[in-house]
Amino acid sequence: MCPHATGDSLPADKSEMVAIPLNGESSTSTTNGTNGAPAYGVNKQGIKKRGTWRAPDAHLNREVKNPYAARASDLLSNLSNFNIIESTLREGEQFANAFFDTKTKIAIAKALDAFGVEYIELTSPCASEQSRADCEAICKLGLKAKILTHIRCHMDDARVAVETGVDGVDVVIGTSSYLREFSHGKDMAYITKTAIEVIEFVKSKGIEVRFSSEDSFRSDLVDLLSIYQTVDKIGVNRVGIADTVGCANPRQVYDLVRTLRGVVSCDIEVHLHNDTGMAIANAYTALEAGATHIDTSVLGIGERVGITPLGGLVACLYAANPEYVKSKYNLPMLREIENLVAEAVEVNIPFMNPITGYCAFTHKAGIHAKAILNNPSTYEILKPEDFGLTRYVSIGHRLTGWNAVKSRVEQLGLQLTDAEVKDVTAKIKELADVRTQSMDDVDTLLRVYHSGIQSGELAVGQKEALDRLLRRHKAEAQGRAASPSVERSD
């Protein structure tokens, strides 16, 4: 089911391909771009440009539809009814840099519980003696989140897991031809027989059990549906779909989850790797298709490039239904959790990280800044205050606008007219063409400008006078810095 699975059989020559009509055109059209336009167009200078082209009147011929209107498929959506299985202490331990001692594991577990995740998944107690001891220790913390552990589909593992005090056991076994041949070497008949045995044993202990295939998107669909139906009939709590190698795209995820939703009555969990950057989109699509549980890890850490990141998923779901997400999770805790895990695995939080990246709520362009100051919703889909954060308008650069500078003037308690603000903004741009100005640089300039206006030494448009005032201020500052401090002796 991966895109590349049948890649060798795809036609490579255009003569072998079937033309698909676009926008109501006949299939005999010779155009090959969007809306029937050529894929390459010629600009006014006669240069061929890549990309798609659209007829000037194309918008007039479209049927007007409400993009927010209800669809039949929305009846399956769980965008406002989902659970997070937080796997930092299981999948996250497989991250290259990860080593969590007991103290760190407990700190992470408590932080995730305070955030409000519904489940916390731990490394198999069969992995090592310390893993077992840590599992038992976390189970004794009395957290509100259910504690799960992740085991192989094997009775020996199951017997150990149920004795640790966990609330549930996540059972997994590879079902793709790759894993059946090169990993465990078992056929589907063996897998099904063993799954039934393990699931019935775990259920007999009165705790939750999930059965998941591994490498689901490269497994045979008939095999998958058959084993899922079998375990559903014996009362498994959840079945799991795993994009183990990160090869799936949102359409494939939707199709598989939607198909599975039609054949099982239990909950559906998805575990999505991020090798192709699709993990968040795939998780969102899985919920749209009827999945109920999403596996995440803090900062997405895990095997290779990891899985669906907790913060990224929360941002995506917040955008879809902010009130529901705010009522469900302690959003201001997110930054603390990410800092905790980042320090533990010795990585920095990426600058482009949703919500907590250092420039996530920083606005720079003048047009953006003006709109943000008037109404933050113009350029923000997430409200920083809901996450315990604040927005920042960057003004010490050549792209700055006078409205942003005016806002800073008011914050500093200075009195300048609009004409004066525009004048000092021009000076900021001039200086920023040489180097970016820090906020201290900008504040100093604003104060010197204001002082000059108030004293009568400066007026709008007097560039030389302003330069003189700035040189004088700089000399005075250097003089103060050079003067030795005199200690008083009594």
Short mmCIF file of C-alpha atoms in Angstrom, two decimals:
data_model
loop_
_atom_site.label_atom_id
_atom_site.label_comp_id
_atom_site.label_asym_id
_atom_site.label_seq_id
_atom_site.Cartn_x
_atom_site.Cartn_y
_atom_site.Cartn_z
CA MET A 1 0.00 0.00 0.00
CA CYS A 2 3.03 2.31 0.05
CA PRO A 3 3.35 4.66 -2.96
CA HIS A 4 6.46 2.85 -4.14
CA ALA A 5 5.01 -0.63 -3.81
CA THR A 6 3.88 -0.81 -7.44
CA GLY A 7 6.21 1.85 -8.77
CA ASP A 8 7.97 -0.44 -11.22
CA SER A 9 4.70 -1.20 -13.03
CA LEU A 10 3.73 2.41 -13.68
CA PRO A 11 3.92 3.61 -17.30
CA ALA A 12 7.00 5.71 -17.96
CA ASP A 13 6.14 6.88 -21.47
CA LYS A 14 3.44 9.51 -22.05
CA SER A 15 2.07 7.45 -24.93
CA GLU A 16 1.18 4.73 -22.42
CA MET A 17 -0.72 7.12 -20.13
CA VAL A 18 -4.43 7.93 -20.18
CA ALA A 19 -5.37 11.61 -20.33
CA ILE A 20 -7.64 12.73 -17.48
CA PRO A 21 -10.10 15.53 -18.31
CA LEU A 22 -9.73 18.61 -16.09
CA ASN A 23 -12.38 21.25 -15.39
CA GLY A 24 -14.86 19.66 -17.74
CA GLU A 25 -12.52 19.65 -20.74
CA SER A 26 -12.42 16.77 -23.17
CA SER A 27 -9.69 14.20 -22.85
CA THR A 28 -8.33 15.24 -26.23
CA SER A 29 -7.01 18.51 -24.85
CA THR A 30 -3.31 19.03 -25.43
CA THR A 31 -2.80 21.06 -22.29
CA ASN A 32 -1.24 19.45 -19.25
CA GLY A 33 -1.43 22.03 -16.48
CA THR A 34 -3.95 22.82 -13.77
CA ASN A 35 -7.31 24.10 -15.04
CA GLY A 36 -6.39 23.07 -18.56
CA ALA A 37 -3.54 25.59 -18.82
CA PRO A 38 -0.08 24.60 -20.03
CA ALA A 39 2.44 23.41 -17.43
CA TYR A 40 4.90 25.94 -18.82
CA GLY A 41 3.87 29.50 -19.62
CA VAL A 42 5.64 32.42 -21.20
CA ASN A 43 5.93 35.69 -19.31
CA LYS A 44 6.11 39.19 -20.77
CA GLN A 45 9.85 38.83 -21.36
CA GLY A 46 9.31 35.65 -23.36
CA ILE A 47 10.82 33.42 -20.66
CA LYS A 48 9.24 30.05 -20.03
CA LYS A 49 8.33 29.68 -16.35
CA ARG A 50 7.71 26.50 -14.44
CA GLY A 51 4.54 25.94 -12.46
CA THR A 52 0.86 25.95 -13.19
CA TRP A 53 -1.23 28.56 -14.92
CA ARG A 54 -4.84 29.52 -14.50
CA ALA A 55 -7.19 31.13 -17.00
CA PRO A 56 -8.16 34.67 -15.92
CA ASP A 57 -11.86 33.79 -15.95
CA ALA A 58 -11.49 30.34 -14.35
CA HIS A 59 -13.00 31.55 -11.08
CA LEU A 60 -16.17 32.64 -12.87
CA ASN A 61 -16.87 29.12 -14.09
CA ARG A 62 -16.61 27.38 -10.76
CA GLU A 63 -19.54 26.15 -8.73
CA VAL A 64 -19.60 28.01 -5.41
CA LYS A 65 -19.47 25.63 -2.46
CA ASN A 66 -19.29 26.15 1.27
CA PRO A 67 -15.98 24.57 2.35
CA TYR A 68 -17.27 24.28 5.91
CA ALA A 69 -20.52 22.52 5.05
CA ALA A 70 -21.12 19.16 6.71
CA ARG A 71 -20.12 16.05 4.80
CA ALA A 72 -21.29 12.49 5.25
CA SER A 73 -17.76 11.46 6.18
CA ASP A 74 -17.78 13.87 9.13
CA LEU A 75 -19.95 11.39 11.01
CA LEU A 76 -16.84 9.23 11.46
CA SER A 77 -14.54 12.05 12.54
CA ASN A 78 -13.02 11.96 16.00
CA LEU A 79 -11.32 15.35 15.84
CA SER A 80 -13.30 16.27 18.93
CA ASN A 81 -13.22 12.87 20.60
CA PHE A 82 -9.74 11.39 20.72
CA ASN A 83 -7.14 10.06 23.15
CA ILE A 84 -3.38 10.57 23.16
CA ILE A 85 -1.12 7.62 23.94
CA GLU A 86 2.10 9.39 24.90
CA SER A 87 5.06 7.19 24.02
CA THR A 88 8.08 9.31 24.98
CA LEU A 89 8.98 6.70 27.61
CA ARG A 90 8.71 3.86 25.07
CA GLU A 91 9.21 5.03 21.48
CA GLY A 92 11.25 7.97 22.78
CA GLU A 93 13.73 5.60 24.43
CA GLN A 94 14.57 4.40 20.92
CA PHE A 95 15.82 7.88 19.95
CA ALA A 96 19.55 7.82 19.25
CA ASN A 97 20.45 10.23 22.08
CA ALA A 98 17.99 8.93 24.65
CA PHE A 99 18.99 7.59 28.04
CA PHE A 100 16.38 8.07 30.73
CA ASP A 101 17.31 7.12 34.27
CA THR A 102 14.55 6.38 36.78
CA LYS A 103 14.46 9.95 38.10
CA THR A 104 14.09 11.37 34.60
CA LYS A 105 11.41 8.86 33.65
CA ILE A 106 9.38 9.75 36.71
CA ALA A 107 9.75 13.48 36.03
CA ILE A 108 8.59 13.02 32.42
CA ALA A 109 5.68 10.79 33.46
CA LYS A 110 4.50 13.34 36.04
CA ALA A 111 4.81 16.19 33.56
CA LEU A 112 2.81 14.32 30.92
CA ASP A 113 0.18 13.47 33.50
CA ALA A 114 -0.05 17.13 34.53
CA PHE A 115 -0.46 18.07 30.87
CA GLY A 116 -3.42 15.70 30.72
CA VAL A 117 -2.53 12.89 28.30
CA GLU A 118 -4.87 9.92 28.63
CA TYR A 119 -2.21 7.21 28.36
CA ILE A 120 1.52 6.91 29.04
CA GLU A 121 3.28 4.04 27.28
CA LEU A 122 6.43 2.51 28.79
CA THR A 123 9.21 0.33 27.44
CA SER A 124 8.63 -3.40 27.77
CA PRO A 125 9.58 -4.69 31.23
CA CYS A 126 11.26 -7.56 29.38
CA ALA A 127 13.82 -5.18 27.86
CA SER A 128 15.97 -5.15 31.01
CA GLU A 129 15.76 -5.48 34.77
CA GLN A 130 15.88 -1.69 35.12
CA SER A 131 13.07 -1.28 32.58
CA ARG A 132 10.92 -3.60 34.68
CA ALA A 133 11.76 -1.76 37.91
CA ASP A 134 11.02 1.60 36.28
CA CYS A 135 7.71 0.31 34.97
CA GLU A 136 6.68 -0.83 38.42
CA ALA A 137 7.82 2.47 39.98
CA ILE A 138 5.76 4.59 37.56
CA CYS A 139 2.71 2.38 38.08
CA LYS A 140 2.91 3.17 41.80
CA LEU A 141 2.85 6.97 41.29
CA GLY A 142 -0.94 7.08 41.25
CA LEU A 143 -1.13 9.11 38.05
CA LYS A 144 -4.45 9.90 36.41
CA ALA A 145 -3.14 8.75 33.03
CA LYS A 146 -3.44 5.04 32.31
CA ILE A 147 -0.06 3.33 32.23
CA LEU A 148 0.63 0.96 29.34
CA THR A 149 3.57 -1.18 28.42
CA HIS A 150 4.52 -2.35 24.96
CA ILE A 151 5.40 -6.02 24.39
CA ARG A 152 6.02 -8.55 21.67
CA CYS A 153 3.19 -10.92 20.81
CA HIS A 154 4.61 -13.64 23.02
CA MET A 155 3.27 -15.32 26.16
CA ASP A 156 6.57 -14.93 28.04
CA ASP A 157 6.42 -11.14 27.60
CA ALA A 158 2.74 -11.03 28.53
CA ARG A 159 3.29 -12.92 31.80
CA VAL A 160 5.95 -10.42 32.87
CA ALA A 161 3.94 -7.36 31.78
CA VAL A 162 0.76 -8.14 33.70
CA GLU A 163 2.70 -8.42 36.96
CA THR A 164 4.07 -4.86 36.83
CA GLY A 165 0.82 -3.15 37.77
CA VAL A 166 0.13 -1.55 34.36
CA ASP A 167 -3.38 -0.58 33.31
CA GLY A 168 -2.95 -2.09 29.86
CA VAL A 169 -0.67 -4.04 27.56
CA ASP A 170 0.09 -3.08 23.96
CA VAL A 171 0.84 -6.18 21.91
CA VAL A 172 2.60 -5.90 18.54
CA ILE A 173 3.89 -8.21 15.81
CA GLY A 174 5.11 -7.60 12.28
CA THR A 175 2.68 -8.54 9.53
CA SER A 176 4.37 -7.33 6.35
CA SER A 177 6.19 -9.78 4.10
CA TYR A 178 9.44 -7.98 4.96
CA LEU A 179 9.08 -8.58 8.69
CA ARG A 180 7.64 -12.07 8.39
CA GLU A 181 10.60 -13.14 6.26
CA PHE A 182 13.47 -11.15 7.72
CA SER A 183 12.40 -10.48 11.34
CA HIS A 184 10.41 -13.11 13.23
CA GLY A 185 9.91 -15.66 10.44
CA LYS A 186 6.32 -16.54 11.33
CA ASP A 187 3.34 -16.95 9.01
CA MET A 188 -0.11 -15.38 9.45
CA ALA A 189 -1.60 -18.58 10.86
CA TYR A 190 0.99 -18.57 13.66
CA ILE A 191 0.55 -14.83 14.23
CA THR A 192 -3.22 -15.20 14.56
CA LYS A 193 -3.00 -18.19 16.92
CA THR A 194 -0.44 -16.47 19.16
CA ALA A 195 -2.36 -13.17 19.17
CA ILE A 196 -5.51 -14.93 20.40
CA GLU A 197 -3.57 -16.69 23.15
CA VAL A 198 -1.83 -13.52 24.37
CA ILE A 199 -4.94 -11.32 24.19
CA GLU A 200 -7.12 -13.80 26.10
CA PHE A 201 -4.43 -14.13 28.77
CA VAL A 202 -4.11 -10.36 29.26
CA LYS A 203 -7.89 -9.94 29.30
CA SER A 204 -8.14 -12.59 32.01
CA LYS A 205 -6.12 -10.29 34.27
CA GLY A 206 -8.75 -7.55 33.97
CA ILE A 207 -6.60 -4.98 32.17
CA GLU A 208 -6.74 -3.34 28.75
CA VAL A 209 -5.15 -4.95 25.74
CA ARG A 210 -4.35 -3.60 22.30
CA PHE A 211 -3.25 -5.65 19.33
CA SER A 212 -1.26 -3.91 16.60
CA SER A 213 0.26 -5.06 13.37
CA GLU A 214 3.69 -3.70 12.59
CA ASP A 215 4.51 -2.25 9.17
CA SER A 216 0.78 -2.14 8.44
CA PHE A 217 1.01 -0.15 5.22
CA ARG A 218 3.27 -2.72 3.59
CA SER A 219 1.12 -5.63 4.78
CA ASP A 220 -1.46 -7.45 2.71
CA LEU A 221 -4.87 -5.83 3.26
CA VAL A 222 -6.70 -9.16 3.45
CA ASP A 223 -4.25 -10.40 6.10
CA LEU A 224 -4.71 -7.20 8.10
CA LEU A 225 -8.49 -7.16 8.05
CA SER A 226 -8.65 -10.86 8.84
CA ILE A 227 -6.52 -10.67 11.97
CA TYR A 228 -8.14 -7.42 13.12
CA GLN A 229 -11.59 -8.98 12.82
CA THR A 230 -10.40 -12.04 14.72
CA VAL A 231 -9.02 -10.10 17.69
CA ASP A 232 -12.02 -7.77 17.68
CA LYS A 233 -14.34 -10.76 18.10
CA ILE A 234 -12.49 -11.94 21.22
CA GLY A 235 -12.82 -8.52 22.87
CA VAL A 236 -9.58 -6.60 22.31
CA ASN A 237 -9.86 -2.96 23.49
CA ARG A 238 -8.03 -1.48 20.51
CA VAL A 239 -6.47 -2.53 17.27
CA GLY A 240 -3.42 -0.63 16.09
CA ILE A 241 -2.21 0.49 12.69
CA ALA A 242 1.51 1.25 12.47
CA ASP A 243 3.27 3.14 9.70
CA THR A 244 6.54 1.68 10.89
CA VAL A 245 8.74 3.05 8.11
CA GLY A 246 6.90 6.34 7.58
CA CYS A 247 5.91 5.55 4.00
CA ALA A 248 2.18 6.33 4.15
CA ASN A 249 0.50 9.51 2.97
CA PRO A 250 -2.75 11.03 4.30
CA ARG A 251 -4.92 9.54 1.58
CA GLN A 252 -3.62 6.04 2.28
CA VAL A 253 -4.08 6.53 6.02
CA TYR A 254 -7.66 7.72 5.53
CA ASP A 255 -8.50 4.80 3.27
CA LEU A 256 -7.07 2.14 5.60
CA VAL A 257 -8.58 3.57 8.79
CA ARG A 258 -11.93 4.11 7.09
CA THR A 259 -11.91 0.52 5.80
CA LEU A 260 -10.93 -0.83 9.21
CA ARG A 261 -13.60 1.25 10.92
CA GLY A 262 -16.14 -0.63 8.84
CA VAL A 263 -15.04 -4.08 9.99
CA VAL A 264 -14.23 -3.72 13.71
CA SER A 265 -16.24 -2.36 16.61
CA CYS A 266 -13.29 -1.71 18.96
CA ASP A 267 -11.21 1.46 19.15
CA ILE A 268 -8.51 2.16 16.55
CA GLU A 269 -5.02 3.38 17.43
CA VAL A 270 -2.46 4.72 14.96
CA HIS A 271 1.30 4.86 15.33
CA LEU A 272 2.90 6.99 12.62
CA HIS A 273 6.57 7.48 11.87
CA ASN A 274 7.83 10.72 10.37
CA ASP A 275 10.44 9.58 7.83
CA THR A 276 8.72 11.51 5.03
CA GLY A 277 7.42 14.35 7.21
CA MET A 278 3.81 13.14 7.12
CA ALA A 279 3.27 12.11 10.74
CA ILE A 280 1.13 15.06 11.90
CA ALA A 281 -0.94 15.18 8.71
CA ASN A 282 -1.42 11.42 8.83
CA ALA A 283 -2.51 11.54 12.47
CA TYR A 284 -5.06 14.27 11.74
CA THR A 285 -6.39 12.34 8.75
CA ALA A 286 -6.62 9.15 10.82
CA LEU A 287 -8.90 10.94 13.28
CA GLU A 288 -11.03 12.23 10.42
CA ALA A 289 -11.41 8.65 9.21
CA GLY A 290 -12.51 7.32 12.59
CA ALA A 291 -9.36 6.52 14.57
CA THR A 292 -9.72 7.07 18.31
CA HIS A 293 -6.17 7.00 19.71
CA ILE A 294 -2.98 8.67 18.44
CA ASP A 295 0.54 7.72 19.55
CA THR A 296 2.84 10.70 20.15
CA SER A 297 6.19 11.52 21.71
CA VAL A 298 7.52 14.82 23.01
CA LEU A 299 9.36 16.60 20.17
CA GLY A 300 8.57 13.51 18.08
CA ILE A 301 11.64 11.64 19.37
CA GLY A 302 11.88 7.97 18.52
CA GLU A 303 13.44 5.46 16.17
CA ARG A 304 15.22 7.24 13.27
CA VAL A 305 13.39 10.60 12.93
CA GLY A 306 10.64 9.58 15.31
CA ILE A 307 6.85 9.72 15.32
CA THR A 308 4.00 12.22 15.58
CA PRO A 309 5.18 15.00 17.92
CA LEU A 310 2.90 15.82 20.84
CA GLY A 311 3.18 19.60 20.37
CA GLY A 312 2.63 19.48 16.62
CA LEU A 313 -0.46 17.29 16.97
CA VAL A 314 -1.88 19.52 19.70
CA ALA A 315 -1.34 22.60 17.51
CA CYS A 316 -3.10 20.93 14.60
CA LEU A 317 -6.06 19.79 16.70
CA TYR A 318 -6.26 23.14 18.50
CA ALA A 319 -6.66 24.86 15.15
CA ALA A 320 -9.57 22.53 14.37
CA ASN A 321 -11.34 22.91 17.73
CA PRO A 322 -9.58 25.20 20.21
CA GLU A 323 -12.20 25.07 22.95
CA TYR A 324 -12.18 21.27 23.05
CA VAL A 325 -8.39 21.06 23.16
CA LYS A 326 -8.18 23.78 25.84
CA SER A 327 -10.69 21.93 28.01
CA LYS A 328 -8.83 18.65 27.57
CA TYR A 329 -5.18 19.57 28.14
CA ASN A 330 -3.12 21.90 30.34
CA LEU A 331 -1.61 23.70 27.35
CA PRO A 332 0.80 26.01 29.25
CA MET A 333 2.59 22.83 30.43
CA LEU A 334 3.73 22.03 26.90
CA ARG A 335 6.82 24.25 26.92
CA GLU A 336 7.94 22.83 30.27
CA ILE A 337 7.57 19.25 29.02
CA GLU A 338 9.47 19.96 25.82
CA ASN A 339 12.29 21.70 27.68
CA LEU A 340 12.50 18.75 30.08
CA VAL A 341 12.78 16.18 27.30
CA ALA A 342 15.06 18.32 25.14
CA GLU A 343 17.51 18.65 28.02
CA ALA A 344 17.31 14.93 28.77
CA VAL A 345 18.20 13.91 25.21
CA GLU A 346 20.58 16.84 24.65
CA VAL A 347 18.86 18.51 21.71
CA ASN A 348 17.59 22.02 21.11
CA ILE A 349 13.92 22.73 20.48
CA PRO A 350 13.76 23.42 16.71
CA PHE A 351 13.17 27.04 15.71
CA MET A 352 10.20 25.96 13.54
CA ASN A 353 8.64 23.84 16.27
CA PRO A 354 4.88 24.47 16.45
CA ILE A 355 3.93 26.55 19.51
CA THR A 356 7.28 26.50 21.34
CA GLY A 357 9.77 27.30 18.58
CA TYR A 358 11.51 30.53 19.49
CA CYS A 359 9.93 32.40 16.59
CA ALA A 360 6.52 30.65 16.65
CA PHE A 361 4.77 33.87 17.64
CA THR A 362 7.25 36.39 16.24
CA HIS A 363 6.01 38.77 13.53
CA LYS A 364 8.45 40.66 11.37
CA ALA A 365 7.07 42.06 8.10
CA GLY A 366 5.57 45.53 8.44
CA ILE A 367 2.22 44.57 6.90
CA HIS A 368 1.96 41.57 9.23
CA ALA A 369 2.89 43.62 12.27
CA LYS A 370 0.26 46.27 11.57
CA ALA A 371 -2.48 43.67 11.20
CA ILE A 372 -1.36 41.74 14.28
CA LEU A 373 -1.47 44.89 16.38
CA ASN A 374 -5.01 45.57 15.19
CA ASN A 375 -6.26 41.98 15.45
CA PRO A 376 -3.92 39.05 16.20
CA SER A 377 -6.21 36.62 14.40
CA THR A 378 -5.16 38.14 11.08
CA TYR A 379 -1.87 36.23 11.15
CA GLU A 380 -2.24 33.79 14.06
CA ILE A 381 -4.31 30.60 14.06
CA LEU A 382 -2.99 29.76 17.53
CA LYS A 383 -3.38 32.12 20.48
CA PRO A 384 -0.07 32.30 22.36
CA GLU A 385 -1.81 33.20 25.61
CA ASP A 386 -3.62 29.84 25.58
CA PHE A 387 -0.19 28.19 25.79
CA GLY A 388 1.17 30.56 28.43
CA LEU A 389 3.23 32.40 25.82
CA THR A 390 3.31 35.90 24.34
CA ARG A 391 3.69 37.22 20.82
CA TYR A 392 6.61 39.36 19.78
CA VAL A 393 6.74 41.97 17.04
CA SER A 394 10.25 42.30 15.66
CA ILE A 395 11.03 45.87 14.60
CA GLY A 396 14.83 46.21 14.36
CA HIS A 397 15.10 45.30 10.68
CA ARG A 398 14.68 46.74 7.19
CA LEU A 399 11.21 45.22 6.77
CA THR A 400 9.76 46.99 9.78
CA GLY A 401 6.70 49.22 9.51
CA TRP A 402 5.82 52.41 11.32
CA ASN A 403 2.77 50.89 13.02
CA ALA A 404 4.96 48.36 14.79
CA VAL A 405 7.39 51.11 15.81
CA LYS A 406 4.48 53.21 17.07
CA SER A 407 3.38 50.33 19.27
CA ARG A 408 6.85 50.18 20.81
CA VAL A 409 6.89 53.95 21.30
CA GLU A 410 3.66 53.66 23.27
CA GLN A 411 5.03 50.74 25.32
CA LEU A 412 7.98 52.93 26.31
CA GLY A 413 5.63 55.75 27.33
CA LEU A 414 7.01 58.19 24.75
CA GLN A 415 4.93 60.87 23.04
CA LEU A 416 5.51 61.09 19.27
CA THR A 417 3.21 62.12 16.43
CA ASP A 418 2.60 59.78 13.50
CA ALA A 419 4.88 61.92 11.34
CA GLU A 420 7.63 61.64 13.95
CA VAL A 421 7.15 57.87 14.23
CA LYS A 422 7.45 57.53 10.47
CA ASP A 423 10.60 59.65 10.55
CA VAL A 424 12.29 57.53 13.22
CA THR A 425 11.15 54.36 11.45
CA ALA A 426 13.09 55.50 8.39
CA LYS A 427 16.19 55.79 10.59
CA ILE A 428 15.66 52.28 11.97
CA LYS A 429 15.49 50.96 8.39
CA GLU A 430 18.64 52.86 7.46
CA LEU A 431 20.59 51.38 10.37
CA ALA A 432 19.12 47.91 9.76
CA ASP A 433 20.46 47.95 6.22
CA VAL A 434 23.90 47.76 7.83
CA ARG A 435 23.01 45.25 10.57
CA THR A 436 19.91 44.05 12.38
CA GLN A 437 19.13 46.25 15.36
CA SER A 438 18.50 44.64 18.73
CA MET A 439 15.56 45.75 20.83
CA ASP A 440 18.00 47.70 23.04
CA ASP A 441 19.34 49.45 19.93
CA VAL A 442 15.82 50.39 18.83
CA ASP A 443 14.81 51.55 22.31
CA THR A 444 17.91 53.73 22.55
CA LEU A 445 17.18 55.31 19.17
CA LEU A 446 13.55 55.97 20.12
CA ARG A 447 14.54 57.59 23.41
CA VAL A 448 17.22 59.77 21.79
CA TYR A 449 14.77 60.80 19.08
CA HIS A 450 12.07 61.60 21.63
CA SER A 451 14.51 63.59 23.77
CA GLY A 452 15.62 65.59 20.74
CA ILE A 453 12.02 66.40 19.80
CA GLN A 454 11.18 67.43 23.35
CA SER A 455 14.28 69.65 23.69
CA GLY A 456 13.75 71.31 20.32
CA GLU A 457 17.10 70.05 19.01
CA LEU A 458 15.36 67.87 16.45
CA ALA A 459 12.46 68.06 14.01
CA VAL A 460 11.01 65.71 11.41
CA GLY A 461 13.36 65.26 8.46
CA GLN A 462 16.51 66.56 10.17
CA LYS A 463 18.72 63.54 9.56
CA GLU A 464 22.00 65.31 10.36
CA ALA A 465 20.65 66.56 13.68
CA LEU A 466 19.54 63.05 14.62
CA ASP A 467 22.94 61.61 13.68
CA ARG A 468 24.59 64.27 15.86
CA LEU A 469 22.36 63.39 18.82
CA LEU A 470 23.11 59.68 18.39
CA ARG A 471 26.87 60.33 18.28
CA ARG A 472 26.65 62.46 21.42
CA HIS A 473 24.64 59.78 23.23
CA LYS A 474 27.15 57.12 22.22
CA ALA A 475 30.09 59.21 23.44
CA GLU A 476 28.38 59.86 26.77
CA ALA A 477 27.64 56.15 27.19
CA GLN A 478 31.26 55.24 26.46
CA GLY A 479 32.42 57.88 28.91
CA ARG A 480 30.25 56.46 31.67
CA ALA A 481 31.51 52.96 30.94
CA ALA A 482 35.14 54.12 31.03
CA SER A 483 34.81 55.98 34.36
CA PRO A 484 36.09 53.86 37.27
CA SER A 485 33.54 53.19 39.96
CA VAL A 486 34.43 54.88 43.25
CA GLU A 487 33.60 52.90 46.34
CA ARG A 488 32.54 54.92 49.35
CA SER A 489 34.57 54.33 52.51
CA ASP A 490 33.22 55.48 55.83
#
